[in-house]
Short mmCIF file of C-alpha atoms in Angstrom, two decimals:
data_model
loop_
_atom_site.label_atom_id
_atom_site.label_comp_id
_atom_site.label_asym_id
_atom_site.label_seq_id
_atom_site.Cartn_x
_atom_site.Cartn_y
_atom_site.Cartn_z
CA MET A 1 -17.09 -9.55 21.54
CA THR A 2 -13.92 -7.61 22.24
CA ARG A 3 -14.53 -3.89 22.54
CA ILE A 4 -13.27 -1.78 19.65
CA ASP A 5 -10.64 0.65 20.92
CA LYS A 6 -11.04 4.39 20.68
CA GLU A 7 -8.47 7.01 19.77
CA PRO A 8 -8.07 9.89 22.22
CA SER A 9 -10.05 12.06 19.80
CA GLY A 10 -12.92 9.55 19.83
CA ALA A 11 -12.10 8.06 16.42
CA THR A 12 -12.52 4.31 16.25
CA ARG A 13 -9.51 2.06 15.68
CA ALA A 14 -10.50 -0.74 13.32
CA VAL A 15 -7.18 -2.56 13.78
CA THR A 16 -5.04 -2.65 16.91
CA VAL A 17 -1.80 -4.63 17.04
CA ARG A 18 0.57 -4.85 20.00
CA GLY A 19 3.88 -6.68 20.09
CA LEU A 20 3.07 -9.14 17.31
CA VAL A 21 5.76 -11.79 16.80
CA LYS A 22 5.95 -14.55 14.18
CA HIS A 23 8.84 -16.96 13.53
CA TYR A 24 9.47 -19.17 10.53
CA GLY A 25 12.21 -21.43 11.80
CA GLU A 26 15.13 -19.21 12.70
CA THR A 27 13.67 -16.25 10.81
CA ARG A 28 11.81 -13.66 12.90
CA ALA A 29 9.34 -12.46 10.27
CA LEU A 30 7.55 -10.16 12.73
CA ASP A 31 9.50 -8.78 15.67
CA GLY A 32 7.16 -6.98 18.04
CA VAL A 33 5.01 -5.08 15.54
CA ASP A 34 2.65 -2.37 16.84
CA LEU A 35 0.00 -0.98 14.51
CA ASP A 36 -3.14 1.17 14.74
CA VAL A 37 -5.53 1.69 11.83
CA ARG A 38 -8.34 4.22 12.17
CA GLU A 39 -11.76 3.18 10.94
CA GLY A 40 -12.63 4.27 7.41
CA THR A 41 -9.03 5.06 6.38
CA VAL A 42 -6.25 3.47 4.35
CA MET A 43 -3.12 2.44 6.25
CA GLY A 44 -0.19 1.90 3.91
CA VAL A 45 2.38 -0.64 5.08
CA LEU A 46 5.69 -0.14 3.29
CA GLY A 47 8.86 -2.17 3.38
CA PRO A 48 11.39 -3.96 1.16
CA ASN A 49 10.94 -7.55 0.06
CA GLY A 50 11.07 -9.85 3.07
CA ALA A 51 10.26 -7.06 5.53
CA GLY A 52 7.27 -8.94 6.96
CA LYS A 53 4.38 -7.19 5.20
CA THR A 54 2.64 -10.31 3.91
CA THR A 55 3.23 -12.17 7.19
CA LEU A 56 1.47 -9.32 8.99
CA VAL A 57 -1.53 -9.60 6.65
CA ARG A 58 -1.63 -13.38 7.07
CA CYS A 59 -1.66 -13.05 10.86
CA LEU A 60 -4.37 -10.39 10.83
CA SER A 61 -6.53 -12.46 8.45
CA THR A 62 -6.17 -15.62 10.63
CA LEU A 63 -4.29 -17.55 7.92
CA VAL A 64 -1.37 -18.08 10.32
CA LEU A 65 -1.17 -17.83 14.10
CA PRO A 66 1.22 -15.31 15.64
CA ASP A 67 3.68 -16.72 18.16
CA SER A 68 3.00 -13.91 20.64
CA GLY A 69 1.45 -10.47 20.91
CA GLN A 70 -2.14 -9.33 20.56
CA ALA A 71 -4.26 -8.11 17.66
CA THR A 72 -7.90 -7.14 17.30
CA VAL A 73 -9.65 -6.39 14.02
CA ALA A 74 -13.14 -4.85 13.96
CA GLY A 75 -13.34 -5.72 17.65
CA TYR A 76 -12.45 -9.42 17.25
CA ASP A 77 -9.34 -11.07 18.65
CA VAL A 78 -7.43 -12.71 15.78
CA VAL A 79 -6.43 -15.73 17.89
CA ARG A 80 -9.47 -16.28 20.11
CA GLN A 81 -12.24 -15.31 17.66
CA PRO A 82 -11.00 -16.32 14.18
CA ARG A 83 -14.31 -17.63 12.81
CA ALA A 84 -16.20 -14.48 13.76
CA LEU A 85 -13.38 -12.31 12.41
CA ARG A 86 -13.43 -13.99 9.00
CA ARG A 87 -17.02 -12.80 8.58
CA VAL A 88 -16.01 -9.13 8.65
CA ILE A 89 -12.79 -9.08 6.62
CA GLY A 90 -11.85 -9.31 2.96
CA LEU A 91 -8.51 -10.21 1.41
CA THR A 92 -6.95 -9.58 -1.98
CA GLY A 93 -3.44 -10.90 -2.46
CA GLN A 94 -0.77 -10.32 -5.06
CA TYR A 95 -2.40 -12.73 -7.49
CA ALA A 96 -6.05 -13.12 -8.51
CA SER A 97 -7.52 -15.95 -6.46
CA VAL A 98 -10.58 -16.63 -8.59
CA ASP A 99 -11.26 -19.92 -10.41
CA GLU A 100 -10.42 -19.52 -14.11
CA LYS A 101 -12.77 -22.33 -15.17
CA LEU A 102 -15.81 -20.63 -13.67
CA SER A 103 -17.47 -17.50 -14.97
CA GLY A 104 -17.21 -14.22 -13.15
CA PHE A 105 -20.74 -14.62 -11.80
CA GLU A 106 -20.13 -18.21 -10.71
CA ASN A 107 -17.02 -17.18 -8.79
CA LEU A 108 -18.86 -14.50 -6.84
CA TYR A 109 -21.94 -16.64 -6.30
CA MET A 110 -19.82 -19.51 -4.95
CA ILE A 111 -18.07 -17.18 -2.49
CA GLY A 112 -21.42 -15.78 -1.40
CA ARG A 113 -22.69 -19.26 -0.64
CA LEU A 114 -19.49 -20.10 1.26
CA LEU A 115 -20.23 -17.03 3.34
CA ASP A 116 -23.69 -18.46 4.11
CA LEU A 117 -25.62 -16.02 1.95
CA SER A 118 -28.92 -17.41 0.69
CA ARG A 119 -29.16 -18.34 -2.99
CA LYS A 120 -31.13 -15.17 -3.65
CA GLY A 121 -28.79 -13.08 -1.52
CA ALA A 122 -25.65 -14.46 -3.19
CA ARG A 123 -27.14 -13.94 -6.65
CA GLY A 124 -28.14 -10.36 -5.91
CA ARG A 125 -24.85 -9.45 -4.27
CA ALA A 126 -22.85 -11.00 -7.15
CA ASN A 127 -24.83 -9.14 -9.80
CA GLY A 128 -24.51 -5.89 -7.89
CA LEU A 129 -20.74 -6.19 -7.60
CA LEU A 130 -20.35 -7.22 -11.24
CA GLU A 131 -22.14 -4.01 -12.22
CA ARG A 132 -20.12 -1.90 -9.79
CA PHE A 133 -16.82 -3.24 -11.12
CA SER A 134 -17.90 -2.92 -14.79
CA LEU A 135 -17.94 -6.67 -15.36
CA THR A 136 -21.61 -7.24 -16.20
CA GLU A 137 -21.00 -7.88 -19.90
CA ALA A 138 -18.35 -10.49 -19.08
CA ALA A 139 -20.27 -12.05 -16.17
CA GLY A 140 -21.06 -15.26 -18.05
CA ARG A 141 -17.63 -15.79 -19.57
CA PRO A 142 -14.96 -18.06 -18.06
CA VAL A 143 -12.42 -16.05 -16.09
CA ALA A 144 -9.69 -17.63 -18.24
CA THR A 145 -10.82 -15.23 -21.00
CA TYR A 146 -10.49 -12.13 -18.80
CA SER A 147 -7.67 -9.61 -19.09
CA GLY A 148 -5.37 -9.04 -16.14
CA GLY A 149 -7.23 -5.91 -15.16
CA MET A 150 -10.60 -7.65 -15.32
CA ARG A 151 -9.32 -10.47 -13.12
CA ARG A 152 -8.04 -7.99 -10.57
CA ARG A 153 -11.40 -6.18 -10.52
CA LEU A 154 -13.16 -9.53 -10.08
CA ASP A 155 -10.77 -10.37 -7.25
CA LEU A 156 -11.66 -7.09 -5.54
CA ALA A 157 -15.34 -7.84 -6.06
CA ALA A 158 -14.79 -11.25 -4.47
CA SER A 159 -13.21 -9.64 -1.43
CA MET A 160 -16.33 -7.45 -1.08
CA MET A 161 -18.92 -10.23 -1.26
CA GLY A 162 -19.20 -10.44 2.52
CA ARG A 163 -19.45 -6.63 2.95
CA PRO A 164 -16.20 -6.54 4.96
CA ALA A 165 -15.55 -3.90 7.57
CA VAL A 166 -11.80 -4.31 7.03
CA LEU A 167 -10.14 -5.12 3.70
CA TYR A 168 -6.55 -6.33 3.34
CA LEU A 169 -4.86 -5.48 0.04
CA ASP A 170 -1.49 -7.23 -0.19
CA GLU A 171 0.36 -5.55 -3.08
CA PRO A 172 -2.89 -5.54 -5.09
CA THR A 173 -1.55 -3.97 -8.30
CA THR A 174 1.46 -6.25 -8.81
CA GLY A 175 2.01 -6.82 -12.52
CA LEU A 176 -0.73 -4.46 -13.69
CA ASP A 177 -0.23 -1.84 -16.38
CA PRO A 178 -0.48 1.85 -15.34
CA ARG A 179 -4.02 2.31 -16.65
CA THR A 180 -5.37 -0.74 -14.83
CA ARG A 181 -3.50 0.26 -11.68
CA ILE A 182 -5.34 3.61 -11.70
CA GLU A 183 -8.65 1.78 -12.15
CA VAL A 184 -7.89 -0.34 -9.08
CA TRP A 185 -6.98 2.79 -7.11
CA ASP A 186 -10.31 4.36 -8.05
CA GLU A 187 -12.17 1.30 -6.79
CA VAL A 188 -10.24 1.31 -3.52
CA LYS A 189 -11.13 4.97 -3.01
CA ARG A 190 -14.79 4.13 -3.60
CA MET A 191 -14.62 1.35 -1.00
CA VAL A 192 -13.14 3.70 1.58
CA GLY A 193 -15.85 6.21 0.71
CA ASP A 194 -18.36 3.51 1.63
CA GLY A 195 -16.76 3.18 5.06
CA VAL A 196 -14.42 0.23 4.51
CA THR A 197 -11.10 0.29 6.38
CA VAL A 198 -8.15 -0.77 4.21
CA LEU A 199 -4.76 -2.15 5.18
CA LEU A 200 -2.59 -1.80 2.07
CA THR A 201 0.85 -3.32 1.63
CA THR A 202 2.79 -1.96 -1.31
CA GLN A 203 6.21 -1.15 -2.69
CA TYR A 204 4.81 1.35 -5.18
CA MET A 205 5.45 4.77 -3.70
CA GLU A 206 2.92 6.43 -6.00
CA GLU A 207 0.30 3.94 -4.83
CA ALA A 208 0.95 4.79 -1.19
CA GLU A 209 0.67 8.52 -1.90
CA GLN A 210 -2.52 8.03 -3.90
CA LEU A 211 -4.35 5.90 -1.34
CA ALA A 212 -2.90 6.01 2.16
CA SER A 213 -3.72 8.60 4.79
CA GLU A 214 -1.09 7.13 7.13
CA LEU A 215 1.98 4.96 6.63
CA THR A 216 3.83 2.36 8.64
CA VAL A 217 7.31 1.38 7.44
CA ILE A 218 8.62 -2.02 8.49
CA ASP A 219 11.99 -3.63 7.85
CA ARG A 220 13.25 -7.01 9.06
CA GLY A 221 10.02 -7.52 10.98
CA LYS A 222 10.21 -4.25 12.95
CA VAL A 223 8.29 -1.00 12.65
CA ILE A 224 10.90 1.65 11.94
CA ALA A 225 8.65 4.64 11.23
CA LYS A 226 4.99 5.63 11.15
CA GLY A 227 2.86 8.69 10.51
CA GLY A 228 1.36 10.74 7.71
CA ILE A 229 3.24 11.05 4.43
CA ASP A 230 4.33 14.63 5.13
CA GLU A 231 5.31 13.63 8.69
CA LEU A 232 7.62 10.92 7.39
CA LYS A 233 9.11 13.25 4.82
CA ALA A 234 9.83 15.77 7.56
CA GLN A 235 11.23 12.99 9.79
CA VAL A 236 13.92 12.24 7.23
CA GLY A 237 15.06 15.80 7.76
CA GLY A 238 16.06 16.55 4.20
CA ARG A 239 14.74 18.85 1.53
CA THR A 240 15.27 19.24 -2.17
CA LEU A 241 16.37 22.56 -3.62
CA ARG A 242 14.91 22.97 -7.11
CA VAL A 243 17.12 25.33 -9.13
CA ARG A 244 16.27 26.51 -12.65
CA PRO A 245 19.03 28.47 -14.44
CA VAL A 246 17.96 30.82 -17.20
CA ASP A 247 20.48 29.08 -19.49
CA PRO A 248 19.76 25.29 -19.62
CA ALA A 249 23.31 24.69 -20.85
CA GLN A 250 24.52 25.44 -17.34
CA LEU A 251 22.61 22.54 -15.78
CA ARG A 252 25.16 19.72 -16.01
CA PRO A 253 28.30 21.80 -15.35
CA LEU A 254 26.64 23.35 -12.30
CA ALA A 255 25.56 19.94 -11.01
CA ARG A 256 29.13 18.64 -11.25
CA GLU A 257 30.52 21.70 -9.49
CA LEU A 258 28.03 21.54 -6.62
CA ASP A 259 28.71 17.84 -6.01
CA GLY A 260 32.44 18.50 -6.17
CA LEU A 261 32.20 21.12 -3.44
CA GLY A 262 30.70 18.61 -1.01
CA ILE A 263 28.15 21.08 0.37
CA THR A 264 24.93 19.21 -0.49
CA GLY A 265 23.08 16.31 1.14
CA LEU A 266 23.98 12.66 1.07
CA ALA A 267 22.67 12.02 -2.45
CA THR A 268 24.05 13.51 -5.66
CA THR A 269 22.53 16.43 -7.54
CA THR A 270 20.02 15.34 -10.17
CA VAL A 271 19.54 17.01 -13.55
CA ASP A 272 15.91 17.24 -14.64
CA ALA A 273 16.55 18.18 -18.26
CA ASP A 274 12.86 18.03 -19.25
CA ASN A 275 12.02 20.82 -16.81
CA GLY A 276 15.38 22.59 -17.05
CA THR A 277 16.07 22.25 -13.33
CA LEU A 278 18.59 20.86 -10.86
CA LEU A 279 17.37 18.88 -7.86
CA VAL A 280 19.87 19.54 -5.10
CA PRO A 281 19.54 17.51 -1.84
CA ILE A 282 20.09 19.58 1.30
CA LEU A 283 20.00 18.58 4.96
CA SER A 284 20.14 21.96 6.70
CA ASP A 285 19.69 25.69 6.34
CA GLU A 286 23.49 25.97 6.34
CA GLN A 287 23.69 23.76 3.26
CA LEU A 288 20.95 25.80 1.61
CA THR A 289 22.93 29.00 2.19
CA ALA A 290 26.15 27.38 0.94
CA VAL A 291 24.51 26.11 -2.26
CA VAL A 292 22.88 29.46 -3.06
CA GLY A 293 26.19 31.23 -2.38
CA ALA A 294 28.08 28.84 -4.66
CA ILE A 295 25.59 29.42 -7.47
CA SER A 296 25.91 33.19 -7.04
CA ASP A 297 29.72 33.01 -7.00
CA ARG A 298 29.66 31.31 -10.39
CA GLY A 299 27.55 34.06 -11.94
CA VAL A 300 24.65 31.76 -12.80
CA THR A 301 21.48 33.69 -13.53
CA LEU A 302 18.47 31.93 -12.01
CA GLY A 303 14.99 31.78 -13.43
CA SER A 304 13.60 30.35 -10.20
CA ILE A 305 14.61 28.58 -7.00
CA SER A 306 12.42 26.72 -4.47
CA THR A 307 12.58 24.03 -1.78
CA GLU A 308 10.38 20.98 -1.35
CA LEU A 309 10.11 17.95 0.90
CA PRO A 310 11.78 14.74 -0.31
CA SER A 311 9.82 12.26 -2.39
CA LEU A 312 8.38 9.18 -0.75
CA ASP A 313 10.99 7.13 -2.63
CA GLU A 314 13.72 9.15 -0.92
CA VAL A 315 12.03 8.65 2.45
CA PHE A 316 11.88 4.90 1.85
CA LEU A 317 15.56 4.77 0.93
CA SER A 318 16.55 6.85 3.93
CA LEU A 319 14.54 4.78 6.40
CA THR A 320 15.28 1.28 5.13
CA GLY A 321 18.58 1.62 3.29
CA HIS A 322 16.87 -0.03 0.30
CA LYS A 323 15.48 1.49 -2.86
CA ALA A 324 11.81 0.82 -3.44
CA SER A 325 11.59 -1.96 -6.00
CA ALA A 326 8.86 -3.55 -8.03
CA PRO A 327 7.41 -6.54 -6.19
CA GLN A 328 8.96 -9.89 -6.96
CA ASP A 329 7.07 -13.04 -7.95
CA PRO A 330 6.75 -15.24 -4.89
CA ALA A 331 4.42 -18.20 -4.83
CA PRO A 332 0.77 -17.19 -4.83
CA SER A 333 -0.62 -16.58 -1.36
CA THR A 334 -3.59 -18.34 0.16
CA THR A 335 -6.77 -17.59 -1.75
CA TYR A 336 -9.67 -15.52 -0.55
CA GLU A 337 -11.90 -18.58 -0.48
CA GLU A 338 -9.51 -20.29 1.95
CA ALA A 339 -9.57 -17.20 4.17
CA ALA A 340 -13.32 -16.90 4.07
CA VAL A 341 -14.37 -20.40 5.16
#
């Protein structure tokens, strides 16, 4: 078995990728991707549609072969040791991959048997996961009768049947309502608490901030940034000046005047009427001084003023040139069962 790499600090790297390349015809879906995921953490992989996120997951889960480069997951080489690797990974794609005609229990039991669990072992593991994911009462019902949130929880349970060391979540909350999305996040946090390493692809900035300890941003098949969330925010180099005038009526006129002076950052000033504040983008201390001076010159009395790092949405836009968008509806990806056998 390939040795699992160690970080300089001694922390184990569950996933190591070097120079991964994958072509689809003339399209270079992955163009020399490097990636390191520490054991027991969540790595968020961000990027616009078509950036290469799903292709990366498919390569690391042995569903497609990379054209060049190297990758090890949980110590196994993805090209030379695919069968062994499939025993220690789980995969949840953008769409639930369970069989709607079978019951929740039957789905999990079938996957357990495909993973060579004994009848007793598959039955026990299925019942345990159904209880963990609050699906016991619906265990005997056909999945066709499940709500979207229940199907997603069952899909996550399916990905855990083999007790994976590494779990791939490819835009796992696509199409879910906010409440169900939070339920999925809670389950992911529980998995990580149990020691599972998670590679999460997403376009939901809130999801990345909720779950990921580190981020990798890819665009057009290349890694364009990586690091912790605060690191990436600092890398963009901008800040937001939050200004609250005592008189809320001054918000919009002041915003127009500041933008007209051309002394702020690249984006326009935003009015947050609910909180009675202006959000002024600034790129330097000089701009900060100029904005504060302009406000003072106009005799605006301030209730408060503060600076903060940009939002993750602003980081995404700055790095990729694209706004973060809700995931589209591509054809369903290969099912978990196909990945597991």
